[in-house]
């Protein structure tokens, strides 16, 4: 045990080691709060409403220190900054009352895992002059609706495996700062708005601290324990900022008095260790020239996924998913895509009218799946088609560059952002192949050159699309290719370009998915295969068989030739494998590569059969050739020496030291050869005279 740590016995009789012994909670005077308030209002880099500043001041605890940091003098202050895309976010870092935070923005890190309903999408807040502030606004139906989301986020976070840090927090406190942005909750029923410091990172730490703080030793069940904790979240969200400050001052004085009177007890520890939480609160923002309402929300979301200071950095796929969703919202705010398309991307259940609006002039009936919703593959086609239209494609790339700080976004990288949107309906069922598929999307996915051209999706059955493509309908051909290509990638039949696939013999040559897909449905055989893939794809079935390095699913198609005629070899069906797609995409290259591989294999086999004597003879031949080449170099340099010192200003052999080094190397070689001189009477060499004459 550390000399600075102590041990306590908890309510269950277990020993708890306290590595960081907490001190009294800070209690600020009204005068000190006023000084911080004035410092924040007078700082030109802090762009918050007066009410938002009141909420911030009401939650901060280490007031004297924060007043110094917030004071702007001679163009200098103590605000920290970091970039989220093209937006510079300014933060004030200090201690904050844990009971003054809210989870009104949800738990973005666990949004794909917990069952809590997602929070509505936030937007920006403007002042009376129309300028965007460094705070957000979120729309709820009513205060009860907002409170339910706040409580549900807390409840489901408590239930999430691996998200409970309460034991560590009791021992050390909250070590890593949480991150928050001041957020206005507006209500459709015209109730007064609620303004809180909403967490954007550290929700699990905050909920764990609350679990440690509000632990009830008399609770009869875990459900009752959870209910007690969750209720405090709802109560704190509904309370006014002045009520929260009064409650903090009252609690701090009571627990500080208990510490002075009784020393450190478990009851006091639970309060002192968890009530004051380090925070990075966004108080300012230097926005880009883009003045849209969602620009700050997009920057905050970027900070959540990639730019925040966090011990658990989000995966690349998670960052891509966040960026992709923000990209679609960005396009929606600019009226470049329709609300129906945004709902489609969010995988919401669409009405018949919304689906029809996505394919105007067509019967949308063939696009429905067995569950009455739009089929996931057709959802993919609409996403690919919409986000590859030139104006949308160009603006989407511009947003990604700004959001992620990329210098450029190539087409294959852009496809990766589409892939994480497309796999939403089946990512849970196809866990084994989702990562493989996402790598294939980052390698170009189904974005072959024709996809960027002038075409329209054709809602029709796979068989109908095949027949239309047979008749030369390019719209049908592209639709069929995107449908089937998406399925093959989802089930990891078509994977990213790697050298290991060639080495293992799974494919005859290296090529990216778009290169393989581009010519696929230009043949009758390819269209038959694509039709079978579309008809056989099951979004609710795990992808792959689990065999081999690359997990693969098997699609069985009619065993026909390039003209679609049955092959008279007795087989009626064949399993579609990745190597078939490669061979059909470029038969000549596949044949050449296979011939080359066979020759290399024969060479390796021949080398493996060679005797030691034959290997030594081969080495002697190589030595003679090397010496011959060295002699040729000496002859050339000797010829050059005739022109020294004019017109050559440097001797061909360099300086005398250079010549000595070469000469010494030759002497060393001669001595080495003498050391391995064969004894007299050994068998003569098997080298041919012609070989000798050649060197």
mmCIF file with all atom_site columns, C-alpha atoms in Angstrom, residues 350-353 355-356 364-375 378:
data_model
loop_
_atom_site.group_PDB
_atom_site.id
_atom_site.type_symbol
_atom_site.label_atom_id
_atom_site.label_alt_id
_atom_site.label_comp_id
_atom_site.label_asym_id
_atom_site.label_entity_id
_atom_site.label_seq_id
_atom_site.pdbx_PDB_ins_code
_atom_site.Cartn_x
_atom_site.Cartn_y
_atom_site.Cartn_z
_atom_site.occupancy
_atom_site.B_iso_or_equiv
_atom_site.pdbx_formal_charge
_atom_site.auth_seq_id
_atom_site.auth_comp_id
_atom_site.auth_asym_id
_atom_site.auth_atom_id
_atom_site.pdbx_PDB_model_num
ATOM 1  C CA . UNK A 1 350 ? -40.081 4.794  -44.285 1.00 0.00 ? 350 UNK A CA 1
ATOM 2  C CA . UNK A 1 351 ? -43.627 5.348  -45.424 1.00 0.00 ? 351 UNK A CA 1
ATOM 3  C CA . UNK A 1 352 ? -44.703 4.236  -48.883 1.00 0.00 ? 352 UNK A CA 1
ATOM 4  C CA . UNK A 1 353 ? -44.775 7.890  -49.948 1.00 0.00 ? 353 UNK A CA 1
ATOM 5  C CA . UNK A 1 355 ? -39.961 5.366  -50.663 1.00 0.00 ? 355 UNK A CA 1
ATOM 6  C CA . UNK A 1 356 ? -41.800 6.430  -53.798 1.00 0.00 ? 356 UNK A CA 1
ATOM 7  C CA . UNK A 1 364 ? -41.307 0.935  -55.747 1.00 0.00 ? 364 UNK A CA 1
ATOM 8  C CA . UNK A 1 365 ? -42.932 -2.447 -55.097 1.00 0.00 ? 365 UNK A CA 1
ATOM 9  C CA . UNK A 1 366 ? -39.872 -4.572 -56.032 1.00 0.00 ? 366 UNK A CA 1
ATOM 10 C CA . UNK A 1 367 ? -37.782 -2.670 -53.485 1.00 0.00 ? 367 UNK A CA 1
ATOM 11 C CA . UNK A 1 368 ? -39.665 -3.995 -50.452 1.00 0.00 ? 368 UNK A CA 1
ATOM 12 C CA . UNK A 1 369 ? -38.295 -6.835 -48.355 1.00 0.00 ? 369 UNK A CA 1
ATOM 13 C CA . UNK A 1 370 ? -40.263 -9.625 -46.642 1.00 0.00 ? 370 UNK A CA 1
ATOM 14 C CA . UNK A 1 371 ? -40.682 -7.488 -43.506 1.00 0.00 ? 371 UNK A CA 1
ATOM 15 C CA . UNK A 1 372 ? -42.537 -4.758 -45.385 1.00 0.00 ? 372 UNK A CA 1
ATOM 16 C CA . UNK A 1 373 ? -39.587 -2.343 -45.213 1.00 0.00 ? 373 UNK A CA 1
ATOM 17 C CA . UNK A 1 374 ? -37.279 -1.352 -48.032 1.00 0.00 ? 374 UNK A CA 1
ATOM 18 C CA . UNK A 1 375 ? -34.846 -4.220 -48.650 1.00 0.00 ? 375 UNK A CA 1
ATOM 19 C CA . UNK A 1 378 ? -32.093 -1.560 -52.350 1.00 0.00 ? 378 UNK A CA 1
#
